[in-house]
C-alpha cells in the first residue's frame, strides 16, 4: 500500500484536477479572467481587450456558451465583464439570467470587446484581459492552468505577479511522482472511504447525459445511437450504451446547455470520457460500489498522469488520453490486473495517437465516441492477453515509456499541425 503521506498528496491532486465545470473550459476561463479584471476595476468596464494563446483561441471559437443560445468568445467575455463572480471558478457562467444575456448582447454589439492572438508567450494556455473605464485600467492574466491567476494590476500598480518560472516550480514541489504502477497501486489499495468522493463524477456526468437524451443538442449523436434504425446496426448492448451516454453528455456540453459536468485536467470532455464508459460498464456488469469507485479512480488518475507530461492544451485531442483512462477502468472491471491494464494503455496508444484537436465544438461528440470505442476494444484485447508489441510503431515494452512517446508526439511533434489547424480555422469566411 502507498504510504499515507503519499496518498494524501495524490488525493489532493485528484481533487484539484477533477472538479465541476459548466460550459467548455476555454471560453469559461476567458470569462473567469474577465470577471476578475472587472472586480479589480471595481466597475463595469467601458472596453475589454483580450489577448489569447493560439490553443485557447482555437478551443473557444466554435463552442456554445451555457444558457445563452450563442457561440464563441464575445458573449462569454461580455458576461464576465457584467457579472464578475470569479470566486465561482469554472462555474462562473452558471446561472446566467435572461437580463444579463440581453445586456451582454448589447455590450458585444456596441463594439466594446477586442480579441487578438498573443504571440508574446510560448505558454499554450494563456489569457490576458485588460479592462478600462474612464481613466482606470485593470489587467489580469491566467496562465498554465484554467483557473491559475499569475498577474493582476490596477492603474499600473502590480497587485500579483507569479509569472516567473520559479513560481511555477514552487507550485509543483509537493506534486506526487506518478507512474502507471503507482496509479494502479493507489486505485486498488487505498482505503475506500478516502477515495469514494469520485462517485460525484458519476452523478454529475450521468445526469448530463440523461438530460441530453431529453433535448436536442449539437449533432445529437447520443440520441441518434438510441434510435431504432441505429439499434438495428449496432444493437442494444453495453457497447452501444457506453457510446450513447458518453456522446450525449458531450452533445449537451458543446452545444452550450447550462448543465455542469465533472471535468478532468481542465476539460469537461475529458471528464466525461474518463467517467461514463466506466460507469455504464460497471452498472451493466453489476459491479459493487467499491469496484466502481476503484475503477473510476484508476481512470481519472491515469488521465491526470498522462496529461501531466502532455500539457493542458495540445494538438492532440484530449479524448485520446481520457479514453485511455476509461479503458484502464473497464479492464479492471473485467477482472484484469496490472499487466492487463498496462496492455490496454499500449493498445490505446497504438491506435489513437495522432487524432488532432481542432477546437471545442459540437462534433467533439464524434471524437469521444471514437475514443471510447477504442477503449472497449483495447480492454477486450488486453483481457485476452493480447497487446501491441515493441516492434510495432511507437510502442515500447515499458508502458510508461509508451506514454512518453505519446505525449512527446502530442506536445512537440504536432506543434506545426497545431499552427496549420489554427490557420485553417481562422481563414474561413465565417471568421472574416
PDB file of C-alpha atoms in Angstrom, residues 184-377:
ATOM      1  CA  UNK A 184      -2.672   1.180 -10.194  1.00  0.00           C
ATOM      2  CA  UNK A 185      -1.496   0.674  -6.615  1.00  0.00           C
ATOM      3  CA  UNK A 186      -3.217   3.829  -5.424  1.00  0.00           C
ATOM      4  CA  UNK A 187      -6.515   2.923  -7.075  1.00  0.00           C
ATOM      5  CA  UNK A 188      -6.541  -0.658  -5.860  1.00  0.00           C
ATOM      6  CA  UNK A 189      -5.153  -0.361  -2.316  1.00  0.00           C
ATOM      7  CA  UNK A 190      -6.330   2.994  -0.981  1.00  0.00           C
ATOM      8  CA  UNK A 191      -8.940   2.812   1.805  1.00  0.00           C
ATOM      9  CA  UNK A 192     -12.347   3.112   0.178  1.00  0.00           C
ATOM     10  CA  UNK A 193     -13.504   5.944   2.439  1.00  0.00           C
ATOM     11  CA  UNK A 194     -10.599   8.101   1.225  1.00  0.00           C
ATOM     12  CA  UNK A 195     -11.471   7.860  -2.472  1.00  0.00           C
ATOM     13  CA  UNK A 196     -15.235   7.426  -2.710  1.00  0.00           C
ATOM     14  CA  UNK A 197     -15.592  11.163  -3.374  1.00  0.00           C
ATOM     15  CA  UNK A 198     -15.007  10.225  -7.027  1.00  0.00           C
ATOM     16  CA  UNK A 199     -18.622   8.983  -7.181  1.00  0.00           C
ATOM     17  CA  UNK A 200     -19.653  12.616  -7.616  1.00  0.00           C
ATOM     18  CA  UNK A 201     -18.239  12.365 -11.147  1.00  0.00           C
ATOM     19  CA  UNK A 202     -20.694   9.527 -11.791  1.00  0.00           C
ATOM     20  CA  UNK A 203     -23.641  11.575 -10.525  1.00  0.00           C
ATOM     21  CA  UNK A 204     -22.844  14.752 -12.473  1.00  0.00           C
ATOM     22  CA  UNK A 205     -21.819  13.214 -15.784  1.00  0.00           C
ATOM     23  CA  UNK A 206     -24.576  10.612 -15.903  1.00  0.00           C
ATOM     24  CA  UNK A 207     -27.139  13.331 -15.146  1.00  0.00           C
ATOM     25  CA  UNK A 208     -25.725  15.410 -18.011  1.00  0.00           C
ATOM     26  CA  UNK A 209     -26.133  12.506 -20.440  1.00  0.00           C
ATOM     27  CA  UNK A 210     -29.679  11.776 -19.335  1.00  0.00           C
ATOM     28  CA  UNK A 211     -30.701  15.421 -19.682  1.00  0.00           C
ATOM     29  CA  UNK A 212     -29.198  15.399 -23.155  1.00  0.00           C
ATOM     30  CA  UNK A 213     -31.370  12.438 -24.144  1.00  0.00           C
ATOM     31  CA  UNK A 214     -34.407  14.605 -23.385  1.00  0.00           C
ATOM     32  CA  UNK A 215     -33.298  17.532 -25.570  1.00  0.00           C
ATOM     33  CA  UNK A 216     -31.840  18.223 -28.983  1.00  0.00           C
ATOM     34  CA  UNK A 217     -28.257  19.339 -28.511  1.00  0.00           C
ATOM     35  CA  UNK A 218     -25.458  19.713 -31.031  1.00  0.00           C
ATOM     36  CA  UNK A 219     -25.435  16.861 -33.530  1.00  0.00           C
ATOM     37  CA  UNK A 220     -27.477  14.722 -31.112  1.00  0.00           C
ATOM     38  CA  UNK A 221     -25.162  11.749 -31.557  1.00  0.00           C
ATOM     39  CA  UNK A 222     -26.109  10.311 -28.166  1.00  0.00           C
ATOM     40  CA  UNK A 223     -29.818  10.346 -29.006  1.00  0.00           C
ATOM     41  CA  UNK A 224     -29.231   9.115 -32.551  1.00  0.00           C
ATOM     42  CA  UNK A 225     -27.481   5.992 -31.267  1.00  0.00           C
ATOM     43  CA  UNK A 226     -30.653   5.116 -29.334  1.00  0.00           C
ATOM     44  CA  UNK A 227     -32.961   5.251 -32.355  1.00  0.00           C
ATOM     45  CA  UNK A 228     -34.433   2.036 -33.752  1.00  0.00           C
ATOM     46  CA  UNK A 229     -32.643   2.244 -37.112  1.00  0.00           C
ATOM     47  CA  UNK A 230     -29.272   2.656 -35.402  1.00  0.00           C
ATOM     48  CA  UNK A 231     -30.013  -0.127 -32.922  1.00  0.00           C
ATOM     49  CA  UNK A 232     -30.590  -2.492 -35.832  1.00  0.00           C
ATOM     50  CA  UNK A 233     -26.995  -1.769 -36.858  1.00  0.00           C
ATOM     51  CA  UNK A 234     -25.073  -1.686 -33.554  1.00  0.00           C
ATOM     52  CA  UNK A 235     -27.622  -3.359 -31.290  1.00  0.00           C
ATOM     53  CA  UNK A 236     -28.787  -2.514 -27.791  1.00  0.00           C
ATOM     54  CA  UNK A 237     -25.727  -3.574 -25.829  1.00  0.00           C
ATOM     55  CA  UNK A 238     -23.217  -2.450 -23.240  1.00  0.00           C
ATOM     56  CA  UNK A 239     -21.120  -1.154 -26.129  1.00  0.00           C
ATOM     57  CA  UNK A 240     -23.901   0.919 -27.672  1.00  0.00           C
ATOM     58  CA  UNK A 241     -24.980   2.314 -24.304  1.00  0.00           C
ATOM     59  CA  UNK A 242     -21.424   3.368 -23.487  1.00  0.00           C
ATOM     60  CA  UNK A 243     -21.260   5.219 -26.790  1.00  0.00           C
ATOM     61  CA  UNK A 244     -24.657   6.871 -26.405  1.00  0.00           C
ATOM     62  CA  UNK A 245     -24.138   8.034 -22.812  1.00  0.00           C
ATOM     63  CA  UNK A 246     -20.663   9.408 -23.465  1.00  0.00           C
ATOM     64  CA  UNK A 247     -21.549  11.231 -26.673  1.00  0.00           C
ATOM     65  CA  UNK A 248     -24.833  12.550 -25.235  1.00  0.00           C
ATOM     66  CA  UNK A 249     -23.102  14.336 -22.360  1.00  0.00           C
ATOM     67  CA  UNK A 250     -20.697  15.866 -24.865  1.00  0.00           C
ATOM     68  CA  UNK A 251     -23.557  16.869 -27.182  1.00  0.00           C
ATOM     69  CA  UNK A 252     -25.167  18.928 -24.426  1.00  0.00           C
ATOM     70  CA  UNK A 253     -21.949  20.464 -23.155  1.00  0.00           C
ATOM     71  CA  UNK A 254     -20.602  21.556 -26.538  1.00  0.00           C
ATOM     72  CA  UNK A 255     -23.971  22.997 -27.537  1.00  0.00           C
ATOM     73  CA  UNK A 256     -23.906  25.298 -24.512  1.00  0.00           C
ATOM     74  CA  UNK A 257     -26.502  23.600 -22.330  1.00  0.00           C
ATOM     75  CA  UNK A 258     -26.315  25.019 -18.777  1.00  0.00           C
ATOM     76  CA  UNK A 259     -25.502  21.588 -17.382  1.00  0.00           C
ATOM     77  CA  UNK A 260     -22.492  21.037 -15.090  1.00  0.00           C
ATOM     78  CA  UNK A 261     -20.144  18.108 -15.680  1.00  0.00           C
ATOM     79  CA  UNK A 262     -17.174  16.812 -13.758  1.00  0.00           C
ATOM     80  CA  UNK A 263     -14.023  17.796 -15.617  1.00  0.00           C
ATOM     81  CA  UNK A 264     -10.550  16.299 -15.577  1.00  0.00           C
ATOM     82  CA  UNK A 265      -7.326  18.300 -16.022  1.00  0.00           C
ATOM     83  CA  UNK A 266      -9.263  21.367 -17.103  1.00  0.00           C
ATOM     84  CA  UNK A 267     -11.502  19.647 -19.657  1.00  0.00           C
ATOM     85  CA  UNK A 268     -15.134  18.681 -19.295  1.00  0.00           C
ATOM     86  CA  UNK A 269     -14.961  16.349 -22.286  1.00  0.00           C
ATOM     87  CA  UNK A 270     -12.007  14.566 -20.705  1.00  0.00           C
ATOM     88  CA  UNK A 271     -14.009  14.213 -17.510  1.00  0.00           C
ATOM     89  CA  UNK A 272     -16.954  12.802 -19.440  1.00  0.00           C
ATOM     90  CA  UNK A 273     -14.833  10.284 -21.371  1.00  0.00           C
ATOM     91  CA  UNK A 274     -12.976   9.219 -18.218  1.00  0.00           C
ATOM     92  CA  UNK A 275     -16.235   8.691 -16.309  1.00  0.00           C
ATOM     93  CA  UNK A 276     -19.197   7.499 -18.349  1.00  0.00           C
ATOM     94  CA  UNK A 277     -17.724   4.427 -20.111  1.00  0.00           C
ATOM     95  CA  UNK A 278     -16.636   3.134 -16.700  1.00  0.00           C
ATOM     96  CA  UNK A 279     -19.974   3.982 -15.065  1.00  0.00           C
ATOM     97  CA  UNK A 280     -22.083   2.339 -17.772  1.00  0.00           C
ATOM     98  CA  UNK A 281     -19.912  -0.784 -17.830  1.00  0.00           C
ATOM     99  CA  UNK A 282     -19.986  -1.017 -14.025  1.00  0.00           C
ATOM    100  CA  UNK A 283     -23.765  -0.774 -13.948  1.00  0.00           C
ATOM    101  CA  UNK A 284     -24.242  -3.254 -16.776  1.00  0.00           C
ATOM    102  CA  UNK A 285     -21.969  -5.872 -15.215  1.00  0.00           C
ATOM    103  CA  UNK A 286     -23.382  -5.404 -11.714  1.00  0.00           C
ATOM    104  CA  UNK A 287     -20.189  -4.070 -10.118  1.00  0.00           C
ATOM    105  CA  UNK A 288     -20.485  -3.122  -6.459  1.00  0.00           C
ATOM    106  CA  UNK A 289     -19.714   0.325  -5.079  1.00  0.00           C
ATOM    107  CA  UNK A 290     -16.114  -0.489  -4.183  1.00  0.00           C
ATOM    108  CA  UNK A 291     -15.270  -1.830  -7.641  1.00  0.00           C
ATOM    109  CA  UNK A 292     -16.916   1.201  -9.266  1.00  0.00           C
ATOM    110  CA  UNK A 293     -15.000   3.633  -7.064  1.00  0.00           C
ATOM    111  CA  UNK A 294     -11.672   1.941  -7.753  1.00  0.00           C
ATOM    112  CA  UNK A 295     -12.328   1.777 -11.497  1.00  0.00           C
ATOM    113  CA  UNK A 296     -13.223   5.483 -11.601  1.00  0.00           C
ATOM    114  CA  UNK A 297     -10.152   6.450  -9.578  1.00  0.00           C
ATOM    115  CA  UNK A 298      -7.983   4.332 -11.884  1.00  0.00           C
ATOM    116  CA  UNK A 299      -9.484   6.033 -14.929  1.00  0.00           C
ATOM    117  CA  UNK A 300      -9.278   9.608 -13.670  1.00  0.00           C
ATOM    118  CA  UNK A 301      -5.788   9.282 -12.178  1.00  0.00           C
ATOM    119  CA  UNK A 302      -4.482   7.692 -15.387  1.00  0.00           C
ATOM    120  CA  UNK A 303      -5.735  10.752 -17.284  1.00  0.00           C
ATOM    121  CA  UNK A 304      -4.096  13.113 -14.782  1.00  0.00           C
ATOM    122  CA  UNK A 305      -0.833  11.178 -15.050  1.00  0.00           C
ATOM    123  CA  UNK A 306      -0.726  11.265 -18.850  1.00  0.00           C
ATOM    124  CA  UNK A 307      -1.807  14.919 -19.032  1.00  0.00           C
ATOM    125  CA  UNK A 308       0.985  15.897 -16.634  1.00  0.00           C
ATOM    126  CA  UNK A 309       3.517  15.285 -19.414  1.00  0.00           C
ATOM    127  CA  UNK A 310       1.286  16.161 -22.372  1.00  0.00           C
ATOM    128  CA  UNK A 311       0.176  19.555 -21.056  1.00  0.00           C
ATOM    129  CA  UNK A 312      -3.233  21.129 -20.553  1.00  0.00           C
ATOM    130  CA  UNK A 313      -3.676  22.010 -24.207  1.00  0.00           C
ATOM    131  CA  UNK A 314      -2.033  20.450 -27.233  1.00  0.00           C
ATOM    132  CA  UNK A 315      -2.543  19.492 -30.852  1.00  0.00           C
ATOM    133  CA  UNK A 316      -3.529  16.007 -29.662  1.00  0.00           C
ATOM    134  CA  UNK A 317      -7.240  15.540 -28.965  1.00  0.00           C
ATOM    135  CA  UNK A 318      -7.864  15.100 -25.239  1.00  0.00           C
ATOM    136  CA  UNK A 319     -10.213  12.198 -25.887  1.00  0.00           C
ATOM    137  CA  UNK A 320      -7.150  10.054 -26.665  1.00  0.00           C
ATOM    138  CA  UNK A 321      -5.945  10.482 -23.085  1.00  0.00           C
ATOM    139  CA  UNK A 322      -9.372  10.358 -21.437  1.00  0.00           C
ATOM    140  CA  UNK A 323     -10.404   7.201 -23.296  1.00  0.00           C
ATOM    141  CA  UNK A 324      -7.122   5.607 -22.261  1.00  0.00           C
ATOM    142  CA  UNK A 325      -8.159   6.196 -18.667  1.00  0.00           C
ATOM    143  CA  UNK A 326     -11.578   4.661 -19.191  1.00  0.00           C
ATOM    144  CA  UNK A 327     -10.003   1.658 -20.931  1.00  0.00           C
ATOM    145  CA  UNK A 328      -7.989   1.051 -17.756  1.00  0.00           C
ATOM    146  CA  UNK A 329     -11.116   1.305 -15.606  1.00  0.00           C
ATOM    147  CA  UNK A 330     -13.058  -1.072 -17.827  1.00  0.00           C
ATOM    148  CA  UNK A 331     -10.169  -3.550 -17.906  1.00  0.00           C
ATOM    149  CA  UNK A 332     -10.155  -3.577 -14.099  1.00  0.00           C
ATOM    150  CA  UNK A 333     -13.928  -4.171 -14.018  1.00  0.00           C
ATOM    151  CA  UNK A 334     -13.468  -7.053 -16.445  1.00  0.00           C
ATOM    152  CA  UNK A 335     -11.235  -8.677 -13.845  1.00  0.00           C
ATOM    153  CA  UNK A 336      -7.903  -7.540 -15.223  1.00  0.00           C
ATOM    154  CA  UNK A 337      -4.795  -6.994 -13.156  1.00  0.00           C
ATOM    155  CA  UNK A 338      -1.935  -4.562 -13.638  1.00  0.00           C
ATOM    156  CA  UNK A 339      -0.478  -6.392 -16.639  1.00  0.00           C
ATOM    157  CA  UNK A 340      -3.799  -6.259 -18.479  1.00  0.00           C
ATOM    158  CA  UNK A 341      -4.269  -2.570 -17.624  1.00  0.00           C
ATOM    159  CA  UNK A 342      -0.785  -1.784 -18.961  1.00  0.00           C
ATOM    160  CA  UNK A 343      -1.619  -3.744 -22.115  1.00  0.00           C
ATOM    161  CA  UNK A 344      -4.830  -1.733 -22.568  1.00  0.00           C
ATOM    162  CA  UNK A 345      -2.816   1.505 -22.376  1.00  0.00           C
ATOM    163  CA  UNK A 346      -0.401   0.298 -25.048  1.00  0.00           C
ATOM    164  CA  UNK A 347      -3.273  -0.843 -27.275  1.00  0.00           C
ATOM    165  CA  UNK A 348      -4.836   2.600 -26.981  1.00  0.00           C
ATOM    166  CA  UNK A 349      -1.608   4.431 -27.826  1.00  0.00           C
ATOM    167  CA  UNK A 350      -1.032   2.167 -30.827  1.00  0.00           C
ATOM    168  CA  UNK A 351      -4.435   3.100 -32.241  1.00  0.00           C
ATOM    169  CA  UNK A 352      -5.428   6.691 -31.494  1.00  0.00           C
ATOM    170  CA  UNK A 353      -2.143   8.630 -31.412  1.00  0.00           C
ATOM    171  CA  UNK A 354      -2.319  11.486 -33.900  1.00  0.00           C
ATOM    172  CA  UNK A 355      -6.008  12.417 -33.579  1.00  0.00           C
ATOM    173  CA  UNK A 356      -5.911  16.204 -33.920  1.00  0.00           C
ATOM    174  CA  UNK A 357      -7.609  18.750 -31.728  1.00  0.00           C
ATOM    175  CA  UNK A 358      -9.330  21.289 -33.961  1.00  0.00           C
ATOM    176  CA  UNK A 359     -11.103  23.139 -31.190  1.00  0.00           C
ATOM    177  CA  UNK A 360     -14.070  22.601 -28.931  1.00  0.00           C
ATOM    178  CA  UNK A 361     -17.307  22.224 -30.887  1.00  0.00           C
ATOM    179  CA  UNK A 362     -20.418  20.016 -31.234  1.00  0.00           C
ATOM    180  CA  UNK A 363     -18.584  17.443 -33.367  1.00  0.00           C
ATOM    181  CA  UNK A 364     -16.334  16.615 -30.387  1.00  0.00           C
ATOM    182  CA  UNK A 365     -19.017  14.042 -29.565  1.00  0.00           C
ATOM    183  CA  UNK A 366     -17.895  12.099 -32.637  1.00  0.00           C
ATOM    184  CA  UNK A 367     -14.302  12.080 -31.397  1.00  0.00           C
ATOM    185  CA  UNK A 368     -15.328  10.965 -27.932  1.00  0.00           C
ATOM    186  CA  UNK A 369     -17.305   8.078 -29.411  1.00  0.00           C
ATOM    187  CA  UNK A 370     -14.240   7.071 -31.447  1.00  0.00           C
ATOM    188  CA  UNK A 371     -12.108   7.232 -28.325  1.00  0.00           C
ATOM    189  CA  UNK A 372     -14.366   5.150 -26.130  1.00  0.00           C
ATOM    190  CA  UNK A 373     -14.944   2.615 -28.919  1.00  0.00           C
ATOM    191  CA  UNK A 374     -11.197   2.076 -28.965  1.00  0.00           C
ATOM    192  CA  UNK A 375     -11.173   1.947 -25.157  1.00  0.00           C
ATOM    193  CA  UNK A 376     -13.501  -1.047 -25.198  1.00  0.00           C
ATOM    194  CA  UNK A 377     -11.608  -2.806 -27.982  1.00  0.00           C
TER     195      UNK A 377
END
